[in-house]
XYZ file of C-alpha atoms in Angstrom:
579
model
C 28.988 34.178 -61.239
C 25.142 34.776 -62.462
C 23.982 34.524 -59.563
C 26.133 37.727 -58.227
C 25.412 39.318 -61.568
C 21.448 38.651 -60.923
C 21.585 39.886 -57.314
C 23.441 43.081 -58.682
C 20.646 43.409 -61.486
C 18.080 43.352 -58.246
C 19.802 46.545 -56.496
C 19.553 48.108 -59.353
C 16.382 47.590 -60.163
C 15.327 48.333 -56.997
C 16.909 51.820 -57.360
C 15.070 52.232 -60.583
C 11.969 51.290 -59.010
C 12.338 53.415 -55.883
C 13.608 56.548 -58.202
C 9.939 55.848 -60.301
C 8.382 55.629 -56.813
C 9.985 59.325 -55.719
C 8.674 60.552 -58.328
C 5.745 59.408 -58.991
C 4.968 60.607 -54.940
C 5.932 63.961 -55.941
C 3.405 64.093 -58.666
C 5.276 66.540 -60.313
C 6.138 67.007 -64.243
C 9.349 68.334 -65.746
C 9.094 71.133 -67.573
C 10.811 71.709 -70.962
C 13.661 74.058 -68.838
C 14.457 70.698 -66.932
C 14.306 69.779 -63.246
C 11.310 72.070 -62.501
C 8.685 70.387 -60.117
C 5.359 71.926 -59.640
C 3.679 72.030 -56.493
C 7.512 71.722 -53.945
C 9.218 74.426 -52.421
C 11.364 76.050 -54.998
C 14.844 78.155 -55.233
C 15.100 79.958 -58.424
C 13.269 77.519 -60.494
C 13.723 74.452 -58.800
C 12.681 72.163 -56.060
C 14.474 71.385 -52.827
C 15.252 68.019 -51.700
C 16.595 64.264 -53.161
C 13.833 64.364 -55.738
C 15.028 67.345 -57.686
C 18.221 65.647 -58.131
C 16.719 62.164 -58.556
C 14.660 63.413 -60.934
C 16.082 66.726 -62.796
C 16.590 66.911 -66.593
C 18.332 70.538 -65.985
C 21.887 70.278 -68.292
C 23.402 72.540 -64.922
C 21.651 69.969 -62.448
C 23.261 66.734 -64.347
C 26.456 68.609 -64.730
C 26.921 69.213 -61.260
C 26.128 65.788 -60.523
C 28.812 64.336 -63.062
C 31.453 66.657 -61.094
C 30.210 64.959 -57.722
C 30.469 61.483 -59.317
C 33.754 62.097 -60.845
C 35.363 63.674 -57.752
C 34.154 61.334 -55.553
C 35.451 58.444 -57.812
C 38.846 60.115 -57.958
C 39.067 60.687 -54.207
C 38.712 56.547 -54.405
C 41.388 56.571 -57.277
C 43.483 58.903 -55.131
C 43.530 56.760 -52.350
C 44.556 54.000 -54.429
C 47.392 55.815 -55.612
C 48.329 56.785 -51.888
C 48.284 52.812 -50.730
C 50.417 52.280 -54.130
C 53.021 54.843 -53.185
C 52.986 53.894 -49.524
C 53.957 50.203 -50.615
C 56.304 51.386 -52.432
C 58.618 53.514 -49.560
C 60.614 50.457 -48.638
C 61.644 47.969 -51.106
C 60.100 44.798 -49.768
C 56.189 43.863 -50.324
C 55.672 44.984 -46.182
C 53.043 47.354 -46.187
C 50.204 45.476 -48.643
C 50.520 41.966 -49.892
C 51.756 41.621 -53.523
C 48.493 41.000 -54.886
C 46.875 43.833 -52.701
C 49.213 45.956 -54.400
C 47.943 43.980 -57.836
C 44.779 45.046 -56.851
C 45.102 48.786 -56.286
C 47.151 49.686 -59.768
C 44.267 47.673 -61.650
C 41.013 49.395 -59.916
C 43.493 53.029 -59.903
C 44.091 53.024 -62.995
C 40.056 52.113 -64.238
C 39.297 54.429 -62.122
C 40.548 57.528 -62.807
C 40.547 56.959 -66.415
C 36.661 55.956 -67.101
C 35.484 56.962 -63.410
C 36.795 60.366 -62.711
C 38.567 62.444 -65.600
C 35.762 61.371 -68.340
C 32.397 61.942 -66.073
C 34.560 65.339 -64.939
C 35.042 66.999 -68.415
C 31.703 65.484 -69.325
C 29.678 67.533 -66.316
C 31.838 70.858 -67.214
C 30.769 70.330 -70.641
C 26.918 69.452 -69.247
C 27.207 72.998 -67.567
C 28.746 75.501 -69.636
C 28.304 74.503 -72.900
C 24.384 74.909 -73.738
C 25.627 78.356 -72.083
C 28.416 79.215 -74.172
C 26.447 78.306 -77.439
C 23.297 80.057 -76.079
C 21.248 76.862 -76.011
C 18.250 76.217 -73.705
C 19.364 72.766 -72.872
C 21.202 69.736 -73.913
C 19.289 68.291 -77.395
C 18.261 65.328 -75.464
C 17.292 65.905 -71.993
C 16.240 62.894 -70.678
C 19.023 60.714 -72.251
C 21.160 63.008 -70.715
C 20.162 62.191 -66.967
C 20.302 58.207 -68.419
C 23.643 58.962 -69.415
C 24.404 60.034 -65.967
C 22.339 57.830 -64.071
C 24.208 54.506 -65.669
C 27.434 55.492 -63.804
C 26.854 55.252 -60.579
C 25.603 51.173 -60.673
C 28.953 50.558 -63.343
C 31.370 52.186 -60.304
C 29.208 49.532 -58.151
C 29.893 46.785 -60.946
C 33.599 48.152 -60.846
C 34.826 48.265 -56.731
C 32.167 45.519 -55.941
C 35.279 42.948 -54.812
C 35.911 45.794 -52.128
C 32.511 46.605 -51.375
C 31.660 42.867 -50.642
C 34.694 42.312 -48.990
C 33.910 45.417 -46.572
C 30.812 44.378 -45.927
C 31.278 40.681 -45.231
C 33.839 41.640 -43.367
C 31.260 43.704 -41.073
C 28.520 41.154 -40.899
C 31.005 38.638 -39.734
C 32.279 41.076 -37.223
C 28.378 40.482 -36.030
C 28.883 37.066 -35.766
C 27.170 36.554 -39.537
C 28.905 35.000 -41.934
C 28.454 34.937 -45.487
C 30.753 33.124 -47.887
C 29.102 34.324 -50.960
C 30.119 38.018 -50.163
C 34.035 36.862 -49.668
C 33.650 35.220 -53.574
C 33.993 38.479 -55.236
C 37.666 39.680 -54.928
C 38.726 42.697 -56.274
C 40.468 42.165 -59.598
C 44.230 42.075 -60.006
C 44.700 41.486 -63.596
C 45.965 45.254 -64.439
C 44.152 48.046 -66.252
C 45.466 47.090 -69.632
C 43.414 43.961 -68.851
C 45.504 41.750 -71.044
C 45.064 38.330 -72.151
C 45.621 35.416 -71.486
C 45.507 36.243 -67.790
C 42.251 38.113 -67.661
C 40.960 35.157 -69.727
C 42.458 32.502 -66.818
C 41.723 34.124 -63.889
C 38.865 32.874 -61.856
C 37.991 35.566 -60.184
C 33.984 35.866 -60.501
C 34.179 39.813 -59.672
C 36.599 40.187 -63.589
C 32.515 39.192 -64.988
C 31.386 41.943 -62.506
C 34.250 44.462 -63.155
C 34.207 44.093 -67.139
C 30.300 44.611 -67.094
C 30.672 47.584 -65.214
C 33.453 49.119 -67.450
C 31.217 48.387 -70.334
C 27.949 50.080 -68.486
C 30.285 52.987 -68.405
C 31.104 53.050 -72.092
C 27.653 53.002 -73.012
C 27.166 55.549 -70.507
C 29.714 57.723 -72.370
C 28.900 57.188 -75.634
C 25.521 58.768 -74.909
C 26.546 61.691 -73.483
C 28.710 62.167 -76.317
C 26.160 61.844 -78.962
C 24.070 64.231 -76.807
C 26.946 66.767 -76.576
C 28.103 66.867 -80.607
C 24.028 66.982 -80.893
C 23.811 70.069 -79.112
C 26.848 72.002 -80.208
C 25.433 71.028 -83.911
C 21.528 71.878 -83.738
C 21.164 73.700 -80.641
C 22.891 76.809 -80.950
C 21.980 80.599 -80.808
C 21.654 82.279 -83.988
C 24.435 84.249 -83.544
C 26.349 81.703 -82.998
C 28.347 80.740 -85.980
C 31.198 77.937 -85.953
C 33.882 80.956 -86.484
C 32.291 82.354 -83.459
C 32.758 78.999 -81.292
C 34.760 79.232 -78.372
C 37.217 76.872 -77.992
C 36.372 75.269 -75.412
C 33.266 74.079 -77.197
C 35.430 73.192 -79.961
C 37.381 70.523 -78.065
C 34.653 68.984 -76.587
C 32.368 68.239 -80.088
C 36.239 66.722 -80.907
C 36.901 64.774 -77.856
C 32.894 63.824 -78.325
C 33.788 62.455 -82.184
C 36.671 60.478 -81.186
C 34.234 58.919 -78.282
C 31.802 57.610 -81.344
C 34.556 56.334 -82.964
C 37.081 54.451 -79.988
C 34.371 53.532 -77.579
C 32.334 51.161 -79.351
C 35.485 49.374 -79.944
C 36.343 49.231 -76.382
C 32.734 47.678 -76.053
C 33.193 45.021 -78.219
C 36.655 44.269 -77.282
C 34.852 43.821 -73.796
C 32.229 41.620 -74.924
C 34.542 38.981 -76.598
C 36.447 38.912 -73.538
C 33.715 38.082 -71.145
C 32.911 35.421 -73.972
C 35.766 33.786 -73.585
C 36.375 33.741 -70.256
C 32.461 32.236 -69.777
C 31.466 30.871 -73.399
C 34.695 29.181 -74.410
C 35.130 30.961 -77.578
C 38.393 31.830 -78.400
C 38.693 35.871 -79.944
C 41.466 36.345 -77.450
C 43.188 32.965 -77.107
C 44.883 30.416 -79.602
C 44.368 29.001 -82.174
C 41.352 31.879 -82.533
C 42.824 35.971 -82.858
C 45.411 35.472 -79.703
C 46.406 37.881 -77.157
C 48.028 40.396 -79.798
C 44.590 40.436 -81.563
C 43.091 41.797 -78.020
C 46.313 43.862 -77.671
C 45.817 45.933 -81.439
C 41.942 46.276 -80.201
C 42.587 47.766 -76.617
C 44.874 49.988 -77.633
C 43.574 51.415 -80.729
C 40.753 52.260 -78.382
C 43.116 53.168 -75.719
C 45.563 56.209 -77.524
C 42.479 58.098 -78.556
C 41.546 57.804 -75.221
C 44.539 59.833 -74.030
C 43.871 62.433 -76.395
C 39.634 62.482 -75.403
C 40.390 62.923 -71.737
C 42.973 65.612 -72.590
C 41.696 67.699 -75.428
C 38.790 68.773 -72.379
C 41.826 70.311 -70.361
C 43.574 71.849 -73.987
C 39.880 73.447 -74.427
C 40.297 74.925 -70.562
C 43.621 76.424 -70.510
C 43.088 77.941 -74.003
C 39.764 79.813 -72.686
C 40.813 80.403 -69.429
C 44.037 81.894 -69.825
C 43.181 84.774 -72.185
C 40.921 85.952 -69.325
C 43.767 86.401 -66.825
C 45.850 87.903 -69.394
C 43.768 90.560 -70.290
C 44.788 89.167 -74.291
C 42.327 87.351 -77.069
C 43.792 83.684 -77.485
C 46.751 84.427 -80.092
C 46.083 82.432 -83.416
C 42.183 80.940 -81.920
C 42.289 79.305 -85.802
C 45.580 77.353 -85.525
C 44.268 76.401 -81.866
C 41.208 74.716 -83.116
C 43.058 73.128 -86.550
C 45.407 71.260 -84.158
C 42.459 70.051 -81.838
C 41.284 68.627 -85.461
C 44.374 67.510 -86.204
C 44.993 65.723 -83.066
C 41.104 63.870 -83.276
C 42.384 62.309 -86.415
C 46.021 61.533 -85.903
C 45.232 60.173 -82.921
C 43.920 57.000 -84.442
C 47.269 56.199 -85.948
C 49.536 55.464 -83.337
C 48.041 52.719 -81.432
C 50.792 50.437 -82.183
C 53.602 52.002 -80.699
C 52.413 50.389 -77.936
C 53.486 47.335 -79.268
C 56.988 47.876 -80.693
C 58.281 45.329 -78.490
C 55.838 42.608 -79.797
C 57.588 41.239 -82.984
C 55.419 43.355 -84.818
C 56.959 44.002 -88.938
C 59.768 46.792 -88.496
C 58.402 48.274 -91.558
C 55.109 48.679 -90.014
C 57.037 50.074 -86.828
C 58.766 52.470 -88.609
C 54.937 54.232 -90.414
C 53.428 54.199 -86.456
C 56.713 56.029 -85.650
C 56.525 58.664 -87.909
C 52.514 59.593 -86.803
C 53.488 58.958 -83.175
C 56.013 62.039 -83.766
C 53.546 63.537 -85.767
C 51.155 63.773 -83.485
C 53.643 66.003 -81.621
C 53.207 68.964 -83.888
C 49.080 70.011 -83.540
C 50.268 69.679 -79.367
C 53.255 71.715 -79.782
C 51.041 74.398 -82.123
C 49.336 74.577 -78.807
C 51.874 75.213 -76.596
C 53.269 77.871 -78.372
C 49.813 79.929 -78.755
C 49.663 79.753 -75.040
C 53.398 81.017 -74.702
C 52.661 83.840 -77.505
C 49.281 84.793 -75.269
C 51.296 85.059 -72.438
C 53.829 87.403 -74.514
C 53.534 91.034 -73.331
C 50.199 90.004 -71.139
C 48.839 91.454 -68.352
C 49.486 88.552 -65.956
C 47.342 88.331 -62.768
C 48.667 85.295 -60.724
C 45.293 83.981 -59.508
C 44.988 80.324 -58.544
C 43.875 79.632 -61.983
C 46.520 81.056 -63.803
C 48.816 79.333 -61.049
C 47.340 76.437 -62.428
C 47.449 76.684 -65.987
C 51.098 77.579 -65.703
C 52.502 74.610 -63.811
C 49.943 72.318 -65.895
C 51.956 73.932 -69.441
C 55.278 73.322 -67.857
C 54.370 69.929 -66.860
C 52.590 69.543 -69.777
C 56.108 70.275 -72.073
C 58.471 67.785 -69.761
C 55.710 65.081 -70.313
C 55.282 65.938 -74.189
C 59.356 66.019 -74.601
C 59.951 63.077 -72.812
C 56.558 61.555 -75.032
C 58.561 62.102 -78.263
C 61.322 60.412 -76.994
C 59.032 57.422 -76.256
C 57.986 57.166 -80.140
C 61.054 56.390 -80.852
C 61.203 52.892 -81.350
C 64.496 52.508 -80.067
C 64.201 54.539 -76.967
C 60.972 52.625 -76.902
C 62.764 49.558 -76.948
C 64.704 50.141 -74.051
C 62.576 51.762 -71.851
C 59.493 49.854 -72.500
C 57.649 48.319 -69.573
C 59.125 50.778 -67.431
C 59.032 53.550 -64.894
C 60.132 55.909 -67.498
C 56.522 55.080 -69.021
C 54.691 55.672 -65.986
C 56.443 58.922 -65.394
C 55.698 60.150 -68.985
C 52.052 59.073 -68.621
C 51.327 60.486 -65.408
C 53.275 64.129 -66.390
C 51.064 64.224 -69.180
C 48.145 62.955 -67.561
C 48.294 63.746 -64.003
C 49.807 67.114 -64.249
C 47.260 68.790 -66.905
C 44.192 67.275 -66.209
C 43.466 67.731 -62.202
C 45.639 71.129 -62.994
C 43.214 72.527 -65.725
C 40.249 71.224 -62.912
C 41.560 72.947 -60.248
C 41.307 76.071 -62.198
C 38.536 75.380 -63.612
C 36.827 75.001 -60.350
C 38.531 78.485 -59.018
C 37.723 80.642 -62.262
C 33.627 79.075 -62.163
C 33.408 78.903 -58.785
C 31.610 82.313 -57.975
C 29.196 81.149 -61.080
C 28.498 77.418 -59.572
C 28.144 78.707 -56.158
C 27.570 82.700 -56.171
C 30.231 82.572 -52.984
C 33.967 83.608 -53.366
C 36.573 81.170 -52.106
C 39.759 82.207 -50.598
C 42.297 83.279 -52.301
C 45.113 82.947 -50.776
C 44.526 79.604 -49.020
C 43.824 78.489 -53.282
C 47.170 80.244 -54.313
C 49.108 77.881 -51.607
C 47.184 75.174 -53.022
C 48.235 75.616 -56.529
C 51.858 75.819 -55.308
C 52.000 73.041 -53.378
C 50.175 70.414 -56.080
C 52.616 71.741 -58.949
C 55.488 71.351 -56.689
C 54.311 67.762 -55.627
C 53.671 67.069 -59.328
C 56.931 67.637 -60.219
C 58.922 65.820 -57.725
C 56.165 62.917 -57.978
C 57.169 61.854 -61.208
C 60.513 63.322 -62.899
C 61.760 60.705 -60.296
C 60.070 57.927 -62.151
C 61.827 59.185 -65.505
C 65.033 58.274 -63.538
C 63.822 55.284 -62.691
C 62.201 53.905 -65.685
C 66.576 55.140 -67.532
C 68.088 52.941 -64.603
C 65.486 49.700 -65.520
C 63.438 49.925 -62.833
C 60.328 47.775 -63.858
C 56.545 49.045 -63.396
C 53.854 47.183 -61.566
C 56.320 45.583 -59.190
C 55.527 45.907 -55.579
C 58.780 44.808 -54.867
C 62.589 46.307 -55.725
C 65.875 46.335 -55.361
C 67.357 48.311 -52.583
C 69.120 50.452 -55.120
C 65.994 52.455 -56.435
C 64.755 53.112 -52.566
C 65.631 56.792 -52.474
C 64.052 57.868 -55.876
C 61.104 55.792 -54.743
C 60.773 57.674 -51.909
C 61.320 61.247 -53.284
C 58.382 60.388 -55.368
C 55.974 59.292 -52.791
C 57.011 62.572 -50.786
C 55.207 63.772 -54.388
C 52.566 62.139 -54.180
C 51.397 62.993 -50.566
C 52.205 66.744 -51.358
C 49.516 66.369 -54.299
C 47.651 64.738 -51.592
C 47.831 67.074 -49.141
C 46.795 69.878 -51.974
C 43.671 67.848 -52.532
C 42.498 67.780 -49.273
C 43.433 71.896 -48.981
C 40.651 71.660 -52.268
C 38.547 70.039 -50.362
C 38.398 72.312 -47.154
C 38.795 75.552 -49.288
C 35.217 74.695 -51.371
C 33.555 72.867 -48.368
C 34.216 76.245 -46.103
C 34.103 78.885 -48.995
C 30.204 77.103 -50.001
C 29.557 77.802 -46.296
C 31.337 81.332 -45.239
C 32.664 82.663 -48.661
C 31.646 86.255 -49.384
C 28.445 86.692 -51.134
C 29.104 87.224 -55.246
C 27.090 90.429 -56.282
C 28.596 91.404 -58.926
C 28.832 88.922 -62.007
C 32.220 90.509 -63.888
C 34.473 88.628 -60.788
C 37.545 88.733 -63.293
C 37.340 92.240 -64.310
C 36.893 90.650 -68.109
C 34.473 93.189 -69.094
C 37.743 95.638 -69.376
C 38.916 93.375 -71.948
C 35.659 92.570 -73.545
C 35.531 88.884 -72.380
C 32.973 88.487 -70.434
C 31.684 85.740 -72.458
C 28.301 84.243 -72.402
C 28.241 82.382 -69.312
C 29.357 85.249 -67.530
C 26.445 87.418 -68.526
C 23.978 84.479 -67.830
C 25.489 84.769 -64.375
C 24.683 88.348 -64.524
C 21.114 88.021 -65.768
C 20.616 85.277 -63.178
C 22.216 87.738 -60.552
C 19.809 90.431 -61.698
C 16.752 88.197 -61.380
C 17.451 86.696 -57.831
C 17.683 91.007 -56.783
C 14.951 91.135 -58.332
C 12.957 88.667 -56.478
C 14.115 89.835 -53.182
C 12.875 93.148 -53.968
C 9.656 91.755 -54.900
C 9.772 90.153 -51.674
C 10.351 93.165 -49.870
């Protein structure tokens, strides 16, 4: 296993080295703006080419780059899901193998989770933030491209079983064989990652996969530090904390619970790859045992949920207003529950373990906050509802979007509270009822609150204007395949169905179907994403003027907005000089 780990350490270093090499050929300095090199072609400040990206500090550069990273990753994630769902059309294990099928719900679920929604939020927050508190930049530059830059070699560390297995598989198509490359198999031990079996397995690529999820922990962490940083020492003078918007707001939260949940993951990490190559025993008997590993990953693991969604809370509640033509109702309630929800959300870890033998009276406390927990959500929902009260509705693709992603969001936080209950919990623990509740929660706000995010900045990012109406069908389509993707599951998971099977009985084969007829329609509305930015960056109409939204009528056009304005102003300006 060192050796693979050693050979990996080589490619990266050889990255570094050829990164240090770029630039040092382009014998260029950044400037304190970020990303500026002297003596290239330049566009509005900055340079053209692979060095400018290689090399920028710019908070708008990196952010753009996290969204590429993260989009990519979840394409991969997607795809995953797509083979999962495809397996899981007929009852029998015909399409993959049963431990293909291991295989794909382990990497899908790392994946999205630490690959795509986290480096997602964290470029949107890379991007708009140092605008929307009138900062220059983020505090910390340069750890702010390291932050980025760690990410790309710990999705390496992550898919490497697949990536050696792809390319043996090519060099022995050539007639060269290499046995090393068919060692590393992708890992099939679930994301949960429990012990004893991640422990057991032999698998050299679990060293390779557990190193890369703990590059991207440290990777996070950093860029968390960097964001609370900013938000705390780097904003305009106007900017009090009453005067934060809230989108702001939820990411120095989701940032705090970061400091506090991922060095835990990290150390849970480390003892594991300790025992599995060091013979210690944290995780087995007579040492902690696999509950000890169990409390660990998933007091690390609820806050988790909540930092990946308080991002998408902080979107809809700043987005929606816009498209309403209202102020958020009750902005001070809005940003005590995002509080409230940071701290709560360190007391309900062990609901996940009701089922474990765990002291009833101990159950019973985690039941009560897991219920809790409902209330700062459900404060939430009802400001949105009371925003939307007497409103001025325009039914962009944003709004679309934000209003399948609240109804979704409701079903999955209904159906959540029933899941606290420790004897609902009992029965329906370990199955699909769990997977439906996760993935209406997860699934259906997250990409929702991106996909509108991506429509209402996308005249900012790009200055181009996407089309409409091919968006709107988008938006309808992905809510609609949302839906019948996983209320199936909920049916399921009642009738017993297990998860993580790739097999079933021929009872459950016409729910399973109806919810892989979900999941390609979400498919299908991701590649509609796709085409719609790829041809709008090429064709769209031209942006010239910054209010897009009409928000100056309502007295929103916030401070991003009128950056986009001044930077409008200044690129007229140029080409008039030019003239």
């Amino acid at each position: 296993m060192w050796g693979y780990l050693l050979g990996l350490a080589g490619v990266v270093l050889a990255l570094v080295a050829a990164g240090l090499a770029v630039r040092r050929a382009s014998s260029s300095r950044p400037m304190a703006d970020g990303g500026f090199l002297t003596g290239r072609g330049t566009s509005y400040g900055k340079a053209f080419g692979v060095a400018r990206w290689l090399t920028t500090l710019d908070h708008k550069d990196i952010g753009l780059l996290y969204i590429v990273f993260g989009v990519v990753a979840g394409l991969w994630g997607g795809i995953d899901a797509m083979m999962i769902r495809t397996e899981l059309v007929t009852p029998p294990a015909d399409v993959w193998d049963v431990e293909t099928y291991n295989e794909l719900f382990t990497t899908h679920g790392i994946t999205m989770l630490f690959l795509f929604v986290t480096p997602v939020f964290t470029g949107i927050a890379n991007y708009f933030v140092p605008l929307l508190v009138g900062a220059d930049d983020m505090a910390f530059p340069r750890i702010n491209a390291i932050a980025f830059w760690l990410l790309p070699p710990s999705l390496l560390f992550i898919r490497a079983g697949l990536v050696t297995e792809v390319l043996a598989k090519v060099l022995q198509a050539g007639g060269l064989v290499v046995e090393a490359l068919f060692a590393l198999e992708p890992p099939a031990i679930g994301w949960t990652m429990y012990t004893p079996m991640s422990i057991e397995v032999g698998n050299p690529q679990v060293d390779v996969f557990l190193l890369g999820l703990h590059l991207s922990g440290v990777a996070t962490t950093m860029g968390a530090i960097n964001l609370v940083v900013t938000v705390f020492t780097e904003r305009a003078e106007d900017v009090e904390w009453a005067d934060l918007d809230i989108f702001s707001w939820a990411i120095v939260t989701m940032s705090g619970l970061i400091l506090f949940a991922f060095p835990i993951l990290g150390s849970t990490l480390v003892m594991l790859l300790l025992d599995r190559n060091f013979g210690t025993t944290f995780f087995l008997s007579p040492g902690g045992g696999p509950l000890l590993y169990q409390h660990l990953f998933w007091f690390f693991g609820h806050p988790e949920v909540y930092i990946i969604v308080l991002p998408a809370f902080g979107l809809i509640s700043l987005i929606l207003p816009k498209f309403v033509g209202r102020r958020l109702f009750g902005f001070t309630f809005v940003v005590y529950s995002t509080l409230a929800i940071g701290v709560l959300s360190f007391g309900v870890w062990a609901h996940h373990m009701f089922t474990t033998g765990i002291d009833p009276r101990i159950r019973a406390s985690f039941m009560a906050v897991s219920v809790a927990i409902a209330v700062p959500s459900a404060v939430k929902v009802f400001n949105w509802l009371a925003t939307l009260w007497y409103g001025r509705i325009r039914l962009t693709a944003p709004v679309i979007f934000l209003l399948g992603g609240i109804s979704i969001f409701i079903v999955g936080g209904v159906t959540g509270v029933f899941l606290a209950s420790i004897p609902v919990d009992l029965l329906v623990h370990g199955t699909y009822y769990v997977v439906g509740h996760f993935h209406l929660i997860l699934m259906g706000i997250i990409p929702f609150t991106m996909f509108a995010a991506s429509y209402y900045w996308f005249p900012l990012l790009t200055g181009r204007m996407y089309n409409r109406r091919l968006a709107r069908v988008q938006a309808v389509v992905t809510i609609v395949g949302g839906f019948v993707a996983f209320l199936p599951m909920m049916v399921l998971g009642m009738e017993g169905l297990p998860r993580r099977y790739a097999q079933y009985p021929p009872g459950f084969t016409f729910l399973n179907q109806v919810s892989t007829l979900g999941a390609y329609l979400i498919g299908a509305g991701v590649v509609v994403w796709l085409y719609n930015v790829a041809q709008s960056l090429r064709v769209g109409p031209r942006v010239e003027d910054a209010d897009v939204w009409d928000l100056k009528e309502t007295d929103q056009f916030s401070r991003e907005w009128q950056w986009f304005e001044r930077r409008l102003e200044e690129r007229r300006g140029e080409l008039e000089g030019d003239d």
